[in-house]
Amino acid sequence: MSTRTTLITGIGSLVTNDPGQGAGPLGLLTDAAVVIDGDTVAWVGPAAQAPAADERVDAEGRALLPGFVDSHAHLVFAGDRTAEFNARMSGQAYSAGGIRTTVAATRAASDAELEANLAGFVREAVRQGTTTIECKSGYGLTVEDEARALRIAAGYTPETTYLGAHVVAPEYAEDPGGYVELVTGEMLDACAPHARWVDVFCEKGAFDGDQARAVLTAGIEKGLTPRVHANQLTYGPGVQLAVELGAASADHCTHLTDEDVAALAGSATVATLLPGAEFSTRAEYPSGRRLLDAGAVVALSTDCNPGSSFTSSMAFCIAVAVREMGMTPDEAVWAATAGGARALRRTDVGTVAVGARADLLLLDAPSHVHLAYRPGVPLTAAVWRAGVREV
């Protein structure tokens, strides 16, 4: 150990997500301790055997788990869609068209305003235990606005996603083919240097299968890895396309055929479920149980965005997944941590193991099960991000 070290001891229940370290898929340890050295985990084991460290934190029997990994969020935007939400809760159906309202506000906002909004949402997420967050563009829909969204996002996370193909830009309403050419050409050239991922909303009212394929393959040719908004509002080609192109994740996965489920189960593509969207649109929830029973890897994420899922709370998503989507508390916690890491193809987060990034969430509760057991209750006692205590 060469840097300042911190010993967290007296951990009543430790979720490691490493079955080799403890019981079950969560690798649960009791009466445990963790040592942080700089920005990484240096030691994990029984509290009675823990080495000395420069600083000591007594968990007092509370639960410690990996920080949440939120692998799907839309945080670079301006404006407010309260009126749309109010109308939807009063009976109006949800459609993808509301995105254009945010596009207008985002285009009109300054860089400073967009960054201030983003920074606020990141702080909000961290306070609730999220230590890794993905961030998409998609509310500019011009070359300049998409590129600036990714530049701003890259200052807060390495997990930046080019989503020029969110919906067809209003200027191209009568020429969607022309917009796809822009997204796969000049816009991609401007955005690729600031992004790790390429995404597309493959959905009725957004982009069809052929258009989505064009967007994703162009991104792949530029060195970006695909992920797909797939099968949210209707059955469609999104999941099959995601699997075919080796996408890291197919996100939403609400309307799945048996063939879709089988394709996910037989691939490395993670099914990322976003229960906040169904909650906020009164739509049918995806079945986590069906996917898990088939052998698919499942992640949970917030889909934080101003239109269809304006929440940054991974704990809320865990509670909804347990109550409405057939998942057990253990499965939901794994999906919100290790599952999210899989969806981002990360091995350094989502686990508490020697060499992993020291991203940790201490709950004001004796067990991770309280995340579902006590919905809506703020349970964050402390958060470490890359070894730095931020809460």
mmCIF file of C-alpha atoms in Angstrom:
data_model
loop_
_atom_site.group_PDB
_atom_site.id
_atom_site.type_symbol
_atom_site.label_atom_id
_atom_site.label_comp_id
_atom_site.label_asym_id
_atom_site.label_seq_id
_atom_site.Cartn_x
_atom_site.Cartn_y
_atom_site.Cartn_z
ATOM 1 C CA MET A 1 0.000 0.000 0.000
ATOM 2 C CA SER A 2 1.595 3.204 -1.221
ATOM 3 C CA THR A 3 -1.099 5.875 -0.843
ATOM 4 C CA ARG A 4 -3.448 6.937 1.925
ATOM 5 C CA THR A 5 -5.530 3.985 3.051
ATOM 6 C CA THR A 6 -9.006 3.704 4.568
ATOM 7 C CA LEU A 7 -10.346 0.737 6.501
ATOM 8 C CA ILE A 8 -14.125 0.302 6.476
ATOM 9 C CA THR A 9 -14.853 -2.217 9.210
ATOM 10 C CA GLY A 10 -17.864 -3.478 11.130
ATOM 11 C CA ILE A 11 -19.742 -4.173 7.888
ATOM 12 C CA GLY A 12 -22.761 -6.255 8.812
ATOM 13 C CA SER A 13 -23.418 -7.427 5.245
ATOM 14 C CA LEU A 14 -21.063 -6.917 2.301
ATOM 15 C CA VAL A 15 -22.206 -7.394 -1.302
ATOM 16 C CA THR A 16 -19.096 -8.188 -3.338
ATOM 17 C CA ASN A 17 -20.775 -9.578 -6.497
ATOM 18 C CA ASP A 18 -17.982 -12.147 -6.466
ATOM 19 C CA PRO A 19 -19.275 -15.665 -5.665
ATOM 20 C CA GLY A 20 -15.685 -16.716 -5.016
ATOM 21 C CA GLN A 21 -15.544 -14.409 -2.018
ATOM 22 C CA GLY A 22 -18.837 -15.130 -0.314
ATOM 23 C CA ALA A 23 -22.275 -16.692 -0.412
ATOM 24 C CA GLY A 24 -24.511 -16.842 -3.467
ATOM 25 C CA PRO A 25 -24.357 -14.785 -6.659
ATOM 26 C CA LEU A 26 -23.871 -11.613 -4.607
ATOM 27 C CA GLY A 27 -20.797 -13.062 -2.886
ATOM 28 C CA LEU A 28 -22.214 -11.986 0.482
ATOM 29 C CA LEU A 29 -19.903 -11.661 3.464
ATOM 30 C CA THR A 30 -20.943 -10.900 7.040
ATOM 31 C CA ASP A 31 -18.931 -9.106 9.729
ATOM 32 C CA ALA A 32 -16.605 -7.921 6.980
ATOM 33 C CA ALA A 33 -14.116 -5.197 6.229
ATOM 34 C CA VAL A 34 -12.723 -3.452 3.149
ATOM 35 C CA VAL A 35 -9.490 -1.518 2.735
ATOM 36 C CA ILE A 36 -9.244 1.285 0.175
ATOM 37 C CA ASP A 37 -5.792 2.224 -1.117
ATOM 38 C CA GLY A 38 -5.954 5.363 -3.215
ATOM 39 C CA ASP A 39 -8.661 4.798 -5.787
ATOM 40 C CA THR A 40 -8.831 1.000 -5.593
ATOM 41 C CA VAL A 41 -9.920 -1.783 -3.274
ATOM 42 C CA ALA A 42 -6.804 -3.276 -1.665
ATOM 43 C CA TRP A 43 -8.264 -5.860 0.717
ATOM 44 C CA VAL A 44 -11.599 -7.609 1.390
ATOM 45 C CA GLY A 45 -12.302 -10.117 4.137
ATOM 46 C CA PRO A 46 -13.386 -10.780 7.724
ATOM 47 C CA ALA A 47 -13.262 -7.725 9.965
ATOM 48 C CA ALA A 48 -11.204 -9.607 12.555
ATOM 49 C CA GLN A 49 -8.416 -10.138 10.023
ATOM 50 C CA ALA A 50 -8.318 -6.661 8.499
ATOM 51 C CA PRO A 51 -4.951 -4.909 8.223
ATOM 52 C CA ALA A 52 -4.318 -1.494 9.726
ATOM 53 C CA ALA A 53 -4.935 1.623 7.654
ATOM 54 C CA ASP A 54 -4.437 5.380 7.894
ATOM 55 C CA GLU A 55 -8.141 6.027 8.467
ATOM 56 C CA ARG A 56 -10.804 3.850 10.061
ATOM 57 C CA VAL A 57 -14.544 4.011 9.364
ATOM 58 C CA ASP A 58 -16.886 1.929 11.499
ATOM 59 C CA ALA A 59 -19.911 0.771 9.503
ATOM 60 C CA GLU A 60 -21.637 -0.186 12.758
ATOM 61 C CA GLY A 61 -23.294 -3.264 11.283
ATOM 62 C CA ARG A 62 -24.650 -1.565 8.183
ATOM 63 C CA ALA A 63 -24.591 -2.966 4.635
ATOM 64 C CA LEU A 64 -21.931 -2.084 2.086
ATOM 65 C CA LEU A 65 -22.259 -2.742 -1.621
ATOM 66 C CA PRO A 66 -20.689 -1.607 -4.903
ATOM 67 C CA GLY A 67 -21.780 1.807 -6.083
ATOM 68 C CA PHE A 68 -24.666 1.690 -8.537
ATOM 69 C CA VAL A 69 -23.742 1.572 -12.233
ATOM 70 C CA ASP A 70 -26.335 3.557 -14.189
ATOM 71 C CA SER A 71 -25.739 2.492 -17.784
ATOM 72 C CA HIS A 72 -28.509 4.489 -19.476
ATOM 73 C CA ALA A 73 -29.141 8.192 -18.861
ATOM 74 C CA HIS A 74 -29.908 11.337 -20.872
ATOM 75 C CA LEU A 75 -28.538 14.213 -18.805
ATOM 76 C CA VAL A 76 -27.500 16.941 -21.269
ATOM 77 C CA PHE A 77 -30.681 18.910 -21.809
ATOM 78 C CA ALA A 78 -32.565 22.060 -20.903
ATOM 79 C CA GLY A 79 -36.205 22.856 -20.333
ATOM 80 C CA ASP A 80 -39.060 21.256 -18.434
ATOM 81 C CA ARG A 81 -41.802 18.863 -19.505
ATOM 82 C CA THR A 82 -44.033 19.024 -16.453
ATOM 83 C CA ALA A 83 -47.066 19.874 -18.574
ATOM 84 C CA GLU A 84 -46.536 16.793 -20.744
ATOM 85 C CA PHE A 85 -46.214 14.558 -17.679
ATOM 86 C CA ASN A 86 -49.330 16.078 -16.159
ATOM 87 C CA ALA A 87 -51.267 15.471 -19.366
ATOM 88 C CA ARG A 88 -50.039 11.884 -19.547
ATOM 89 C CA MET A 89 -51.061 11.220 -15.963
ATOM 90 C CA SER A 90 -54.465 12.646 -16.914
ATOM 91 C CA GLY A 91 -54.953 10.116 -19.682
ATOM 92 C CA GLN A 92 -52.938 11.210 -22.700
ATOM 93 C CA ALA A 93 -50.919 8.415 -24.341
ATOM 94 C CA TYR A 94 -47.105 8.563 -24.452
ATOM 95 C CA SER A 95 -45.289 8.841 -27.783
ATOM 96 C CA ALA A 96 -41.686 9.546 -28.774
ATOM 97 C CA GLY A 97 -42.636 12.935 -30.221
ATOM 98 C CA GLY A 98 -42.231 14.822 -26.951
ATOM 99 C CA ILE A 99 -38.468 14.622 -27.359
ATOM 100 C CA ARG A 100 -38.715 17.522 -29.819
ATOM 101 C CA THR A 101 -39.858 19.818 -27.001
ATOM 102 C CA THR A 102 -36.589 19.221 -25.184
ATOM 103 C CA VAL A 103 -34.642 19.638 -28.430
ATOM 104 C CA ALA A 104 -35.880 23.202 -28.810
ATOM 105 C CA ALA A 105 -34.966 24.122 -25.234
ATOM 106 C CA THR A 106 -31.568 22.423 -25.434
ATOM 107 C CA ARG A 107 -30.606 24.183 -28.634
ATOM 108 C CA ALA A 108 -31.477 27.535 -27.053
ATOM 109 C CA ALA A 109 -29.414 26.890 -23.895
ATOM 110 C CA SER A 110 -25.827 28.000 -23.428
ATOM 111 C CA ASP A 111 -22.968 25.598 -22.799
ATOM 112 C CA ALA A 112 -22.798 26.863 -19.221
ATOM 113 C CA GLU A 113 -26.490 26.190 -18.647
ATOM 114 C CA LEU A 114 -26.251 22.677 -20.045
ATOM 115 C CA GLU A 115 -23.188 21.887 -17.970
ATOM 116 C CA ALA A 116 -24.773 23.259 -14.797
ATOM 117 C CA ASN A 117 -27.815 21.038 -15.350
ATOM 118 C CA LEU A 118 -25.635 17.997 -16.004
ATOM 119 C CA ALA A 119 -23.461 18.632 -12.956
ATOM 120 C CA GLY A 120 -26.552 18.928 -10.797
ATOM 121 C CA PHE A 121 -27.965 15.627 -11.996
ATOM 122 C CA VAL A 122 -24.638 13.866 -11.444
ATOM 123 C CA ARG A 123 -24.445 15.220 -7.879
ATOM 124 C CA GLU A 124 -28.026 14.106 -7.297
ATOM 125 C CA ALA A 125 -27.223 10.599 -8.541
ATOM 126 C CA VAL A 126 -24.044 10.322 -6.453
ATOM 127 C CA ARG A 127 -25.930 11.318 -3.309
ATOM 128 C CA GLN A 128 -28.153 8.296 -3.939
ATOM 129 C CA GLY A 129 -25.272 5.879 -4.439
ATOM 130 C CA THR A 130 -24.572 6.000 -8.174
ATOM 131 C CA THR A 131 -20.829 6.041 -8.819
ATOM 132 C CA THR A 132 -20.736 5.275 -12.566
ATOM 133 C CA ILE A 133 -23.119 6.895 -15.013
ATOM 134 C CA GLU A 134 -23.509 6.776 -18.772
ATOM 135 C CA CYS A 135 -24.639 9.913 -20.597
ATOM 136 C CA LYS A 136 -26.122 10.275 -24.075
ATOM 137 C CA SER A 137 -26.454 13.128 -26.503
ATOM 138 C CA GLY A 138 -29.686 13.267 -28.467
ATOM 139 C CA TYR A 139 -31.368 16.534 -27.571
ATOM 140 C CA GLY A 140 -29.515 18.743 -30.049
ATOM 141 C CA LEU A 141 -29.962 16.920 -33.366
ATOM 142 C CA THR A 142 -27.631 19.287 -35.215
ATOM 143 C CA VAL A 143 -23.945 18.701 -35.842
ATOM 144 C CA GLU A 144 -22.915 21.480 -33.474
ATOM 145 C CA ASP A 145 -25.417 20.695 -30.711
ATOM 146 C CA GLU A 146 -24.736 16.950 -30.647
ATOM 147 C CA ALA A 147 -20.977 17.516 -30.553
ATOM 148 C CA ARG A 148 -21.190 20.058 -27.739
ATOM 149 C CA ALA A 149 -23.435 17.744 -25.703
ATOM 150 C CA LEU A 150 -20.804 15.018 -25.869
ATOM 151 C CA ARG A 151 -17.964 17.416 -25.100
ATOM 152 C CA ILE A 152 -19.807 18.572 -21.985
ATOM 153 C CA ALA A 153 -20.701 15.039 -20.922
ATOM 154 C CA ALA A 154 -17.120 13.837 -21.364
ATOM 155 C CA GLY A 155 -16.092 16.173 -18.564
ATOM 156 C CA TYR A 156 -18.187 14.101 -16.134
ATOM 157 C CA THR A 157 -18.017 10.513 -17.377
ATOM 158 C CA PRO A 158 -16.016 8.407 -19.828
ATOM 159 C CA GLU A 159 -19.243 6.611 -20.720
ATOM 160 C CA THR A 160 -20.505 8.973 -23.413
ATOM 161 C CA THR A 161 -22.936 7.856 -26.101
ATOM 162 C CA TYR A 162 -23.630 9.424 -29.477
ATOM 163 C CA LEU A 163 -27.415 9.427 -29.935
ATOM 164 C CA GLY A 164 -27.904 11.698 -32.911
ATOM 165 C CA ALA A 165 -30.505 9.137 -33.969
ATOM 166 C CA HIS A 166 -32.846 9.869 -31.053
ATOM 167 C CA VAL A 167 -35.649 11.137 -33.286
ATOM 168 C CA VAL A 168 -35.597 12.784 -36.710
ATOM 169 C CA ALA A 169 -34.648 16.439 -36.341
ATOM 170 C CA PRO A 170 -37.593 18.794 -37.007
ATOM 171 C CA GLU A 171 -35.829 20.331 -40.011
ATOM 172 C CA TYR A 172 -35.822 16.894 -41.640
ATOM 173 C CA ALA A 173 -39.415 15.936 -40.810
ATOM 174 C CA GLU A 174 -40.144 15.445 -44.512
ATOM 175 C CA ASP A 175 -36.747 13.938 -45.301
ATOM 176 C CA PRO A 176 -35.869 11.263 -42.719
ATOM 177 C CA GLY A 177 -33.455 9.657 -45.167
ATOM 178 C CA GLY A 178 -31.557 12.927 -45.375
ATOM 179 C CA TYR A 179 -31.335 13.059 -41.597
ATOM 180 C CA VAL A 180 -29.943 9.523 -41.449
ATOM 181 C CA GLU A 181 -27.293 10.635 -43.970
ATOM 182 C CA LEU A 182 -26.399 13.533 -41.651
ATOM 183 C CA VAL A 183 -26.274 11.281 -38.577
ATOM 184 C CA THR A 184 -24.034 8.762 -40.351
ATOM 185 C CA GLY A 185 -21.881 11.407 -42.008
ATOM 186 C CA GLU A 186 -20.975 14.897 -40.866
ATOM 187 C CA MET A 187 -22.591 14.583 -37.438
ATOM 188 C CA LEU A 188 -20.853 11.283 -36.710
ATOM 189 C CA ASP A 189 -17.505 12.751 -37.785
ATOM 190 C CA ALA A 190 -17.956 15.611 -35.309
ATOM 191 C CA CYS A 191 -19.203 13.436 -32.453
ATOM 192 C CA ALA A 192 -17.122 10.254 -32.637
ATOM 193 C CA PRO A 193 -14.004 11.819 -31.034
ATOM 194 C CA HIS A 194 -16.058 12.574 -27.901
ATOM 195 C CA ALA A 195 -17.967 9.283 -27.620
ATOM 196 C CA ARG A 196 -17.373 5.659 -26.673
ATOM 197 C CA TRP A 197 -20.777 4.349 -27.792
ATOM 198 C CA VAL A 198 -23.274 4.797 -30.620
ATOM 199 C CA ASP A 199 -26.999 4.394 -29.970
ATOM 200 C CA VAL A 200 -30.254 4.597 -31.925
ATOM 201 C CA PHE A 201 -33.927 4.720 -30.953
ATOM 202 C CA CYS A 202 -35.208 1.829 -33.060
ATOM 203 C CA GLU A 203 -38.932 2.355 -32.664
ATOM 204 C CA LYS A 204 -42.105 3.345 -34.457
ATOM 205 C CA GLY A 205 -42.025 7.148 -34.601
ATOM 206 C CA ALA A 206 -38.244 7.234 -34.509
ATOM 207 C CA PHE A 207 -36.050 4.962 -36.719
ATOM 208 C CA ASP A 208 -36.933 1.706 -38.433
ATOM 209 C CA GLY A 209 -34.700 -1.359 -38.642
ATOM 210 C CA ASP A 210 -32.930 -0.377 -41.849
ATOM 211 C CA GLN A 211 -32.260 3.154 -40.629
ATOM 212 C CA ALA A 212 -31.052 1.851 -37.269
ATOM 213 C CA ARG A 213 -28.697 -0.588 -38.975
ATOM 214 C CA ALA A 214 -27.216 2.225 -41.054
ATOM 215 C CA VAL A 215 -26.623 4.352 -37.962
ATOM 216 C CA LEU A 216 -25.043 1.571 -35.930
ATOM 217 C CA THR A 217 -22.809 0.216 -38.677
ATOM 218 C CA ALA A 218 -21.533 3.722 -39.442
ATOM 219 C CA GLY A 219 -20.702 4.166 -35.776
ATOM 220 C CA ILE A 220 -18.932 0.810 -35.650
ATOM 221 C CA GLU A 221 -16.817 1.836 -38.628
ATOM 222 C CA LYS A 222 -15.764 4.907 -36.619
ATOM 223 C CA GLY A 223 -14.690 2.739 -33.682
ATOM 224 C CA LEU A 224 -17.804 3.187 -31.520
ATOM 225 C CA THR A 225 -19.505 0.238 -29.835
ATOM 226 C CA PRO A 226 -23.269 -0.053 -30.368
ATOM 227 C CA ARG A 227 -26.107 -0.085 -27.886
ATOM 228 C CA VAL A 228 -29.762 0.127 -28.897
ATOM 229 C CA HIS A 229 -33.023 1.595 -27.615
ATOM 230 C CA ALA A 230 -35.007 -1.526 -28.471
ATOM 231 C CA ASN A 231 -38.609 -2.743 -28.267
ATOM 232 C CA GLN A 232 -39.858 -0.121 -25.840
ATOM 233 C CA LEU A 233 -43.216 0.876 -27.294
ATOM 234 C CA THR A 234 -43.929 -2.025 -29.635
ATOM 235 C CA TYR A 235 -42.530 -5.280 -30.904
ATOM 236 C CA GLY A 236 -39.841 -4.583 -33.473
ATOM 237 C CA PRO A 237 -36.413 -5.408 -34.885
ATOM 238 C CA GLY A 238 -34.328 -3.591 -32.271
ATOM 239 C CA VAL A 239 -33.339 -6.525 -30.061
ATOM 240 C CA GLN A 240 -32.446 -8.794 -32.970
ATOM 241 C CA LEU A 241 -30.401 -6.012 -34.546
ATOM 242 C CA ALA A 242 -28.586 -5.377 -31.270
ATOM 243 C CA VAL A 243 -27.623 -9.039 -30.944
ATOM 244 C CA GLU A 244 -26.620 -9.347 -34.596
ATOM 245 C CA LEU A 245 -24.286 -6.351 -34.400
ATOM 246 C CA GLY A 246 -22.784 -7.344 -31.050
ATOM 247 C CA ALA A 247 -24.260 -4.418 -29.147
ATOM 248 C CA ALA A 248 -23.252 -4.087 -25.518
ATOM 249 C CA SER A 249 -26.878 -3.710 -24.535
ATOM 250 C CA ALA A 250 -30.441 -3.670 -25.785
ATOM 251 C CA ASP A 251 -32.263 -1.149 -23.627
ATOM 252 C CA HIS A 252 -35.938 -1.150 -22.585
ATOM 253 C CA CYS A 253 -36.810 -4.685 -23.852
ATOM 254 C CA THR A 254 -40.451 -4.204 -22.931
ATOM 255 C CA HIS A 255 -42.098 -6.024 -25.856
ATOM 256 C CA LEU A 256 -40.195 -9.229 -26.574
ATOM 257 C CA THR A 257 -41.028 -12.284 -28.638
ATOM 258 C CA ASP A 258 -39.735 -15.688 -27.595
ATOM 259 C CA GLU A 259 -37.153 -15.311 -30.356
ATOM 260 C CA ASP A 260 -35.988 -11.996 -28.896
ATOM 261 C CA VAL A 261 -35.560 -13.544 -25.456
ATOM 262 C CA ALA A 262 -33.663 -16.491 -26.893
ATOM 263 C CA ALA A 263 -31.396 -14.184 -28.886
ATOM 264 C CA LEU A 264 -30.495 -12.188 -25.778
ATOM 265 C CA ALA A 265 -29.950 -15.334 -23.717
ATOM 266 C CA GLY A 266 -27.604 -16.725 -26.352
ATOM 267 C CA SER A 267 -25.519 -13.583 -26.721
ATOM 268 C CA ALA A 268 -23.266 -11.196 -24.828
ATOM 269 C CA THR A 269 -25.796 -8.386 -25.283
ATOM 270 C CA VAL A 270 -27.168 -7.257 -21.924
ATOM 271 C CA ALA A 271 -30.907 -6.643 -21.542
ATOM 272 C CA THR A 272 -31.046 -3.281 -19.775
ATOM 273 C CA LEU A 273 -34.435 -2.704 -18.162
ATOM 274 C CA LEU A 274 -35.623 0.814 -17.394
ATOM 275 C CA PRO A 275 -38.616 0.602 -15.059
ATOM 276 C CA GLY A 276 -38.701 4.348 -14.494
ATOM 277 C CA ALA A 277 -39.973 4.747 -18.048
ATOM 278 C CA GLU A 278 -42.891 2.385 -17.537
ATOM 279 C CA PHE A 279 -43.667 3.950 -14.172
ATOM 280 C CA SER A 280 -43.732 7.449 -15.672
ATOM 281 C CA THR A 281 -45.744 6.523 -18.758
ATOM 282 C CA ARG A 282 -48.157 4.014 -17.182
ATOM 283 C CA ALA A 283 -46.935 1.443 -19.675
ATOM 284 C CA GLU A 284 -46.510 -2.311 -19.363
ATOM 285 C CA TYR A 285 -43.384 -3.277 -17.410
ATOM 286 C CA PRO A 286 -40.805 -5.576 -19.008
ATOM 287 C CA SER A 287 -40.495 -9.019 -17.466
ATOM 288 C CA GLY A 288 -37.185 -9.374 -15.704
ATOM 289 C CA ARG A 289 -38.250 -12.856 -14.600
ATOM 290 C CA ARG A 290 -38.727 -14.066 -18.160
ATOM 291 C CA LEU A 291 -35.285 -12.847 -19.223
ATOM 292 C CA LEU A 292 -33.487 -14.202 -16.164
ATOM 293 C CA ASP A 293 -35.150 -17.596 -16.411
ATOM 294 C CA ALA A 294 -34.027 -17.805 -20.031
ATOM 295 C CA GLY A 295 -30.436 -17.086 -19.033
ATOM 296 C CA ALA A 296 -30.104 -13.502 -20.268
ATOM 297 C CA VAL A 297 -27.913 -11.014 -18.428
ATOM 298 C CA VAL A 298 -30.085 -8.212 -17.028
ATOM 299 C CA ALA A 299 -29.124 -4.700 -15.986
ATOM 300 C CA LEU A 300 -31.249 -2.028 -14.332
ATOM 301 C CA SER A 301 -30.870 1.656 -15.116
ATOM 302 C CA THR A 302 -32.759 4.889 -14.567
ATOM 303 C CA ASP A 303 -33.182 6.200 -18.133
ATOM 304 C CA CYS A 304 -33.055 9.600 -16.428
ATOM 305 C CA ASN A 305 -34.532 12.062 -18.931
ATOM 306 C CA PRO A 306 -36.990 14.957 -18.804
ATOM 307 C CA GLY A 307 -39.794 13.286 -20.723
ATOM 308 C CA SER A 308 -40.407 9.667 -19.842
ATOM 309 C CA SER A 309 -38.341 8.858 -16.740
ATOM 310 C CA PHE A 310 -37.269 11.877 -14.739
ATOM 311 C CA THR A 311 -35.612 9.987 -11.896
ATOM 312 C CA SER A 312 -31.962 9.554 -10.964
ATOM 313 C CA SER A 313 -32.713 7.002 -8.247
ATOM 314 C CA MET A 314 -31.333 3.525 -8.837
ATOM 315 C CA ALA A 315 -32.836 2.486 -5.504
ATOM 316 C CA PHE A 316 -36.272 3.392 -6.845
ATOM 317 C CA CYS A 317 -35.629 1.270 -9.945
ATOM 318 C CA ILE A 318 -34.598 -1.670 -7.750
ATOM 319 C CA ALA A 319 -37.817 -1.400 -5.753
ATOM 320 C CA VAL A 320 -39.976 -1.249 -8.884
ATOM 321 C CA ALA A 321 -38.120 -4.177 -10.477
ATOM 322 C CA VAL A 322 -38.807 -6.287 -7.404
ATOM 323 C CA ARG A 323 -42.445 -5.240 -7.080
ATOM 324 C CA GLU A 324 -43.464 -5.168 -10.745
ATOM 325 C CA MET A 325 -40.961 -7.129 -12.843
ATOM 326 C CA GLY A 326 -40.622 -10.452 -11.055
ATOM 327 C CA MET A 327 -37.069 -9.947 -9.826
ATOM 328 C CA THR A 328 -35.817 -10.905 -6.375
ATOM 329 C CA PRO A 329 -34.045 -8.273 -4.261
ATOM 330 C CA ASP A 330 -30.725 -10.056 -4.858
ATOM 331 C CA GLU A 331 -31.272 -10.117 -8.625
ATOM 332 C CA ALA A 332 -32.271 -6.463 -8.728
ATOM 333 C CA VAL A 333 -29.239 -5.330 -6.714
ATOM 334 C CA TRP A 334 -26.935 -7.392 -8.935
ATOM 335 C CA ALA A 335 -28.566 -5.880 -12.034
ATOM 336 C CA ALA A 336 -28.098 -2.333 -10.696
ATOM 337 C CA THR A 337 -24.411 -2.893 -9.972
ATOM 338 C CA ALA A 338 -22.687 -5.790 -11.747
ATOM 339 C CA GLY A 339 -25.353 -5.837 -14.472
ATOM 340 C CA GLY A 340 -24.762 -2.194 -15.287
ATOM 341 C CA ALA A 341 -21.031 -2.849 -15.392
ATOM 342 C CA ARG A 342 -21.628 -5.662 -17.898
ATOM 343 C CA ALA A 343 -23.750 -3.313 -20.010
ATOM 344 C CA LEU A 344 -20.799 -0.890 -20.103
ATOM 345 C CA ARG A 345 -18.302 -3.705 -20.578
ATOM 346 C CA ARG A 346 -16.492 -2.678 -17.433
ATOM 347 C CA THR A 347 -14.716 -5.074 -15.077
ATOM 348 C CA ASP A 348 -13.413 -2.445 -12.650
ATOM 349 C CA VAL A 349 -16.810 -1.364 -11.297
ATOM 350 C CA GLY A 350 -19.908 -3.149 -10.021
ATOM 351 C CA THR A 351 -17.895 -5.367 -7.686
ATOM 352 C CA VAL A 352 -16.005 -5.141 -4.399
ATOM 353 C CA ALA A 353 -12.819 -7.073 -5.047
ATOM 354 C CA VAL A 354 -9.095 -6.472 -4.813
ATOM 355 C CA GLY A 355 -8.048 -4.289 -7.725
ATOM 356 C CA ALA A 356 -11.544 -2.958 -8.444
ATOM 357 C CA ARG A 357 -12.221 0.753 -8.384
ATOM 358 C CA ALA A 358 -13.150 1.823 -4.868
ATOM 359 C CA ASP A 359 -16.758 2.769 -5.661
ATOM 360 C CA LEU A 360 -18.765 1.906 -2.573
ATOM 361 C CA LEU A 361 -22.198 2.568 -1.127
ATOM 362 C CA LEU A 362 -22.815 2.274 2.607
ATOM 363 C CA LEU A 363 -26.492 1.925 3.442
ATOM 364 C CA ASP A 364 -28.166 3.142 6.590
ATOM 365 C CA ALA A 365 -29.616 -0.368 6.855
ATOM 366 C CA PRO A 366 -28.364 -3.829 7.804
ATOM 367 C CA SER A 367 -28.996 -5.441 4.401
ATOM 368 C CA HIS A 368 -29.143 -4.606 0.695
ATOM 369 C CA VAL A 369 -32.693 -6.011 0.756
ATOM 370 C CA HIS A 370 -33.808 -2.750 2.395
ATOM 371 C CA LEU A 371 -33.446 -1.044 -1.000
ATOM 372 C CA ALA A 372 -36.637 -2.857 -2.047
ATOM 373 C CA TYR A 373 -38.058 -3.364 1.452
ATOM 374 C CA ARG A 374 -38.134 0.389 2.223
ATOM 375 C CA PRO A 375 -39.028 2.056 -1.104
ATOM 376 C CA GLY A 376 -38.703 5.814 -1.267
ATOM 377 C CA VAL A 377 -36.667 6.032 1.946
ATOM 378 C CA PRO A 378 -33.239 7.711 1.610
ATOM 379 C CA LEU A 379 -30.842 5.009 2.815
ATOM 380 C CA THR A 380 -27.483 6.405 1.709
ATOM 381 C CA ALA A 381 -25.105 6.672 4.670
ATOM 382 C CA ALA A 382 -21.857 7.188 2.720
ATOM 383 C CA VAL A 383 -20.532 6.996 -0.837
ATOM 384 C CA TRP A 384 -16.944 6.551 -1.974
ATOM 385 C CA ARG A 385 -16.119 7.269 -5.603
ATOM 386 C CA ALA A 386 -12.672 6.155 -6.796
ATOM 387 C CA GLY A 387 -11.686 6.053 -3.131
ATOM 388 C CA VAL A 388 -12.872 9.569 -2.330
ATOM 389 C CA ARG A 389 -15.719 9.939 0.109
ATOM 390 C CA GLU A 390 -18.310 12.166 -1.577
ATOM 391 C CA VAL A 391 -21.270 11.635 0.780
#
